[in-house]
Structure formats: C-alpha cells, structure tokens
mmCIF file of C-alpha atoms and ligand atoms in Angstrom:
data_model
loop_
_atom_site.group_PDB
_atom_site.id
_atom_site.type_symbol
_atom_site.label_atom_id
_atom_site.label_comp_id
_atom_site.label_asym_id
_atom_site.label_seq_id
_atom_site.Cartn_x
_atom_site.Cartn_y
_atom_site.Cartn_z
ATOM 1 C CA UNK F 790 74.041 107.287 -70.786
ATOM 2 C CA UNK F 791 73.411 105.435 -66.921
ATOM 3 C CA UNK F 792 69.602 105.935 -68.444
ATOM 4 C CA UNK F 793 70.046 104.599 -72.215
ATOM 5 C CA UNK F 794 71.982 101.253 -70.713
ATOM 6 C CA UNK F 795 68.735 100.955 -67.887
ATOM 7 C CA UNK F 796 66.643 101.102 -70.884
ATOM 8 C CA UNK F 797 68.228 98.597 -73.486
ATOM 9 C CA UNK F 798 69.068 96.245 -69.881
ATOM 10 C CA UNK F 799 64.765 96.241 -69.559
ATOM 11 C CA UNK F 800 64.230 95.746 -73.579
ATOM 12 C CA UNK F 801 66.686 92.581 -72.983
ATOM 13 C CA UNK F 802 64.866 91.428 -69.980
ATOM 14 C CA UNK F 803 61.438 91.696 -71.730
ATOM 15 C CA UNK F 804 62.652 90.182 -74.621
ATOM 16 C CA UNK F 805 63.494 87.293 -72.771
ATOM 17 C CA UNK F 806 60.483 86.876 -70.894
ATOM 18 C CA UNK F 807 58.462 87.364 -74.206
ATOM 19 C CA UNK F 808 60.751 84.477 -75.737
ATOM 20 C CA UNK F 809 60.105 82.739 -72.769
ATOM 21 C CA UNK F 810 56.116 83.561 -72.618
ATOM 22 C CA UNK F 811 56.209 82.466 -76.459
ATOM 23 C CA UNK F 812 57.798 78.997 -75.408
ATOM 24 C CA UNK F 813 55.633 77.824 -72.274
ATOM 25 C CA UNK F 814 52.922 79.039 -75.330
ATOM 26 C CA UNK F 815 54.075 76.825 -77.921
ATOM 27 C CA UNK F 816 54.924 73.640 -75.493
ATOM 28 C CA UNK F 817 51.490 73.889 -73.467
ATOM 29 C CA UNK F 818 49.308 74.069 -77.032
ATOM 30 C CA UNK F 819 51.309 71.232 -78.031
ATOM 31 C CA UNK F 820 50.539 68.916 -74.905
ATOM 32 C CA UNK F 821 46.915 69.735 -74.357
ATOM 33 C CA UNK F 822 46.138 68.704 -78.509
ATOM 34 C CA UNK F 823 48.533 65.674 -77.683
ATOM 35 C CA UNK F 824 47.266 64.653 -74.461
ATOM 36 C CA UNK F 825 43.697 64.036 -73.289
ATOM 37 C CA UNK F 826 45.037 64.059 -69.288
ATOM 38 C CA UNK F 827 48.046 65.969 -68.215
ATOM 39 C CA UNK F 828 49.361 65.305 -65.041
ATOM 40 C CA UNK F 829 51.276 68.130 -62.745
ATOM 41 C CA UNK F 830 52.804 68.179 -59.460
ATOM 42 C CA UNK F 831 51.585 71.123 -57.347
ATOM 43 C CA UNK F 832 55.292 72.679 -56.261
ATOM 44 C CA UNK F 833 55.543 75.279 -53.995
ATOM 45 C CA UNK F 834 56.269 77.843 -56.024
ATOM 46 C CA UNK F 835 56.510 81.041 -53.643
ATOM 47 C CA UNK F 836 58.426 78.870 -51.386
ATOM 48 C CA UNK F 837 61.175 77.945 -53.684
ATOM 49 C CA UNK F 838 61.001 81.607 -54.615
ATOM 50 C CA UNK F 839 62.083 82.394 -51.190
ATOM 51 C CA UNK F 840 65.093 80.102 -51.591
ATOM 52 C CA UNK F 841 67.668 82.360 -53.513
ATOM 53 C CA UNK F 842 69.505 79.117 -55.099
ATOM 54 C CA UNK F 843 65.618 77.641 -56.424
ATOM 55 C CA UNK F 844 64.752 80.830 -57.298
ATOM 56 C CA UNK F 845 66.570 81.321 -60.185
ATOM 57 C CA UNK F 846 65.502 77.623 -61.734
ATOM 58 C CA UNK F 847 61.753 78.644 -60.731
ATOM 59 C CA UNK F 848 61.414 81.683 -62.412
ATOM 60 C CA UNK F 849 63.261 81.419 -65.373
ATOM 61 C CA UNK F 850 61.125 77.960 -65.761
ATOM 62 C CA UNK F 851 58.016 80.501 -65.145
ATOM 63 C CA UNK F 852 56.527 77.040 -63.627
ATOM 64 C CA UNK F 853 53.100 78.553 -62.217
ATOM 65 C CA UNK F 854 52.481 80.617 -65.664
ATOM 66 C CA UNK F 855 53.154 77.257 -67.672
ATOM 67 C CA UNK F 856 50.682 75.798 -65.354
ATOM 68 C CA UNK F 857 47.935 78.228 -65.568
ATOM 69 C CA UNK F 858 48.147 78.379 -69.307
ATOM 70 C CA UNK F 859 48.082 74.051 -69.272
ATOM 71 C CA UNK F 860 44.981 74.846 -67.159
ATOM 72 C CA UNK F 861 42.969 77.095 -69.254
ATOM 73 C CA UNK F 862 44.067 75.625 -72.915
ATOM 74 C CA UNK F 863 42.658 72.101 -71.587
ATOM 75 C CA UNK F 864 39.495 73.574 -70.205
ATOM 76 C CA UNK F 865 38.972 75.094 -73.707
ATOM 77 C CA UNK F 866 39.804 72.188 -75.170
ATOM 78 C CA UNK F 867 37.997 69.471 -73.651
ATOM 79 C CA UNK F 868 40.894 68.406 -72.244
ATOM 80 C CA UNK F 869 41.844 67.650 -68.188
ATOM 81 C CA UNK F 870 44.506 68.479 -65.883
ATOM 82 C CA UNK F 871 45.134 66.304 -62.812
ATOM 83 C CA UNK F 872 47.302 68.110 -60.128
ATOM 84 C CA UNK F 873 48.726 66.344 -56.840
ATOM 85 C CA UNK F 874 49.250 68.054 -54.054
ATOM 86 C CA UNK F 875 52.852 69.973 -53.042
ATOM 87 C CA UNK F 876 54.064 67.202 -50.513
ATOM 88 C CA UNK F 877 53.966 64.373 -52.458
ATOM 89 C CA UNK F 878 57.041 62.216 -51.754
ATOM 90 C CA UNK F 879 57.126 61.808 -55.696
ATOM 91 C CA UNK F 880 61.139 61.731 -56.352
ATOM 92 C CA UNK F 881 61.427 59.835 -53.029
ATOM 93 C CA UNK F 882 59.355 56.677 -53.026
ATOM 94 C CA UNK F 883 59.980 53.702 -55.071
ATOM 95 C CA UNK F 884 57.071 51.834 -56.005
ATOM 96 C CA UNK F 885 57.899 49.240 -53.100
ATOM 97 C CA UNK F 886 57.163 51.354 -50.607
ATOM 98 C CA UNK F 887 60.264 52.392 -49.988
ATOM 99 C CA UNK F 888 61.218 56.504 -48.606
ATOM 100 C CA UNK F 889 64.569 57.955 -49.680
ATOM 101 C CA UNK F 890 64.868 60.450 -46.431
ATOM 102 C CA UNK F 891 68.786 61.010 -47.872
ATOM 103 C CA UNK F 892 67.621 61.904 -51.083
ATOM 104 C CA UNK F 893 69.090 65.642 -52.451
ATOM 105 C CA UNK F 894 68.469 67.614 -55.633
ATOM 106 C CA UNK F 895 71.857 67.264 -56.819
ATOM 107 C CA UNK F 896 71.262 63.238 -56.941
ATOM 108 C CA UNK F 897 71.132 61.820 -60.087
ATOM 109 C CA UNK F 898 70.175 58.513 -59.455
ATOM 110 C CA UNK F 899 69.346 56.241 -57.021
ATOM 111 C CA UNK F 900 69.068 51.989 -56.158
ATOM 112 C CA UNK F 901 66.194 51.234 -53.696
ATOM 113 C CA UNK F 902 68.043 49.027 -50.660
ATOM 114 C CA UNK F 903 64.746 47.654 -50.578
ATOM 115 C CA UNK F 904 63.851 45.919 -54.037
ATOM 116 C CA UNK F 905 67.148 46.770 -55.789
ATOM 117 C CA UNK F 906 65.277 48.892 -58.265
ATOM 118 C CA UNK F 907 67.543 51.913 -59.672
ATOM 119 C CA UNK F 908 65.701 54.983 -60.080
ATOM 120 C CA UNK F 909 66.476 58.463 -62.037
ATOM 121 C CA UNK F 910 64.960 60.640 -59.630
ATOM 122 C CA UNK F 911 62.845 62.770 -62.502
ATOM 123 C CA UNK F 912 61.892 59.627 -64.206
ATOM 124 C CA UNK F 913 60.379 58.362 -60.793
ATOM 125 C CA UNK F 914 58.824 61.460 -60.403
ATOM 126 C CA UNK F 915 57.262 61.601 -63.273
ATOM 127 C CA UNK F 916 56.120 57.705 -62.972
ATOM 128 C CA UNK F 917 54.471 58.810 -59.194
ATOM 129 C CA UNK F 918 52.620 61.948 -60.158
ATOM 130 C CA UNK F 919 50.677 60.053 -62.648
ATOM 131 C CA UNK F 920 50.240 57.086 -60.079
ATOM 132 C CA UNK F 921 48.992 59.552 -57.548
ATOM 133 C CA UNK F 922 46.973 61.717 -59.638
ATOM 134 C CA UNK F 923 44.928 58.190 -60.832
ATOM 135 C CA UNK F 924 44.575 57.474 -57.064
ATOM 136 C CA UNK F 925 40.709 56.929 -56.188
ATOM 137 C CA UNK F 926 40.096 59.560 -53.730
ATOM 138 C CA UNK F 927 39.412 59.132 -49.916
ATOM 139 C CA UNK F 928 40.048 55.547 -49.925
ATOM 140 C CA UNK F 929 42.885 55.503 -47.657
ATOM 141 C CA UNK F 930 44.167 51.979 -49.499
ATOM 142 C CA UNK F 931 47.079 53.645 -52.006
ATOM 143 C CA UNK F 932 49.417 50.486 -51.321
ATOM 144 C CA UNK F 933 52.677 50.997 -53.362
ATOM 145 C CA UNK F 934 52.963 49.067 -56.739
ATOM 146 C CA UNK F 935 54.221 49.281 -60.095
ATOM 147 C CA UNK F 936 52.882 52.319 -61.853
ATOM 148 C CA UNK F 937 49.680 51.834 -64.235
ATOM 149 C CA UNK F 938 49.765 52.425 -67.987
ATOM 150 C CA UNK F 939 46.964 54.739 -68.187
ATOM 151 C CA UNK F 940 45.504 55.173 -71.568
ATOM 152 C CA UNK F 941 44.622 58.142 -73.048
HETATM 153 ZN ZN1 ZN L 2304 62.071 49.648 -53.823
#
C-alpha cells in the first residue's frame, strides 16, 4: 500500500513537471518567433532556492530551465537574448534616479517622492531590464531617463 501511494505521489509530481516542462516549451517557442531581442534579468536562482518562502515561487516557475531553453531556441533561431546582471536595482529605481531602499516583495505599487511618478513594481522592472540591457557597455555615463522604445 505505503509503496503503491509513493508511486502514484511520483507519477503526480512528474506529471506536473512534464505539464510544466511542456509550458516553459510552448511560451519560450512563442517569444523567440515573436521577438527578435528578449530581454532577462539574471536572478539568483540558487539563492532564492535557499530561501524556503522564494523557493517554492522559483521552482515551480522552473525560472533557470525557461531561461536556458529562451537561450538555445534564439541561438537556433537567429534570434538574441540580452541578460543583465543579478543586482540590478530594476524594481527599485525610477527612471529619475530615484532608489526605493523600503521597497518589499509584497508591494504592489509605488509613487516616486522624487518626480511623483507611480510605479507597479513588475511593470518598472520590466521597463529597466530592457533600459539596462540596451546600455552601451563600459561607458560609465548610464544617467537615468525615460526608458527607450527599442524596435525590433
Ligand atoms: Zn522618480
């Protein structure tokens, strides 16, 4: 019995992750033929894994699989994948400039004390990862601004 429950518990688990495998699947094939650029934030992964709480959210997401499968679909495709770095402030600075130190994951939103601008944290996010990963290298002059439209 203790064995036939351990069994269909693992057939559950794997069909999970297979559903889950077959959606990262279906959602990275349909960026890289969308998108000639995809943009990703670098998160520390086995970090958060270390944190029980961000655990869960990481590897359910399966974060650093859907990244590696972004990575080699847009190689084979002609494609490109622009990644910043792990400690970008991305959530935390408006485009004035400004650095939310009291910012926490449970915030929804945000106004900037600064410029007044109100800011959904993932939205702003979003907005700075493709800022930063258009930054020209090594030139040490990344003054804050509005974000760039960047064509495709
Ligand atoms: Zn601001």
């Amino acid at each position: 019995m203790g064995n036939d429950k351990g069994f269909s518990r693992g057939v559950v688990y794997e069909k999970a992750a297979n559903s889950r495998a077959d959606c990262l699947h279906k959602l990275s094939t349909d960026l890289v033929r969308r998108f000639d650029t995809l943009c990703l934030e670098d998160l520390n992964v086995k970090g958060m894994m270390a944190n029980d709480r961000l655990a869960r959210h990481v590897g359910q997401s399966g974060w650093a699989m859907f990244g590696a499968m972004l990575a080699y679909k847009a190689e084979w495709n002609g494609k490109h994948v622009r990644t910043i770095g792990r400690f970008e402030p991305s959530s935390r600075l408006c485009y004035c400039g400004y650095y939310n130190h009291a910012l926490t994951p449970s915030d929804r939103e945000w106004d900037c004390p600064e410029c007044g601008r109100q800011h959904v944290p993932v939205v702003l996010a979003a907005n700075n990862i493709r800022r930063f990963a258009y930054r020209k290298p090594n030139t040490g002059r990344d003054t804050p601004g509005e974000p760039v439209e960047v064509s495709a």
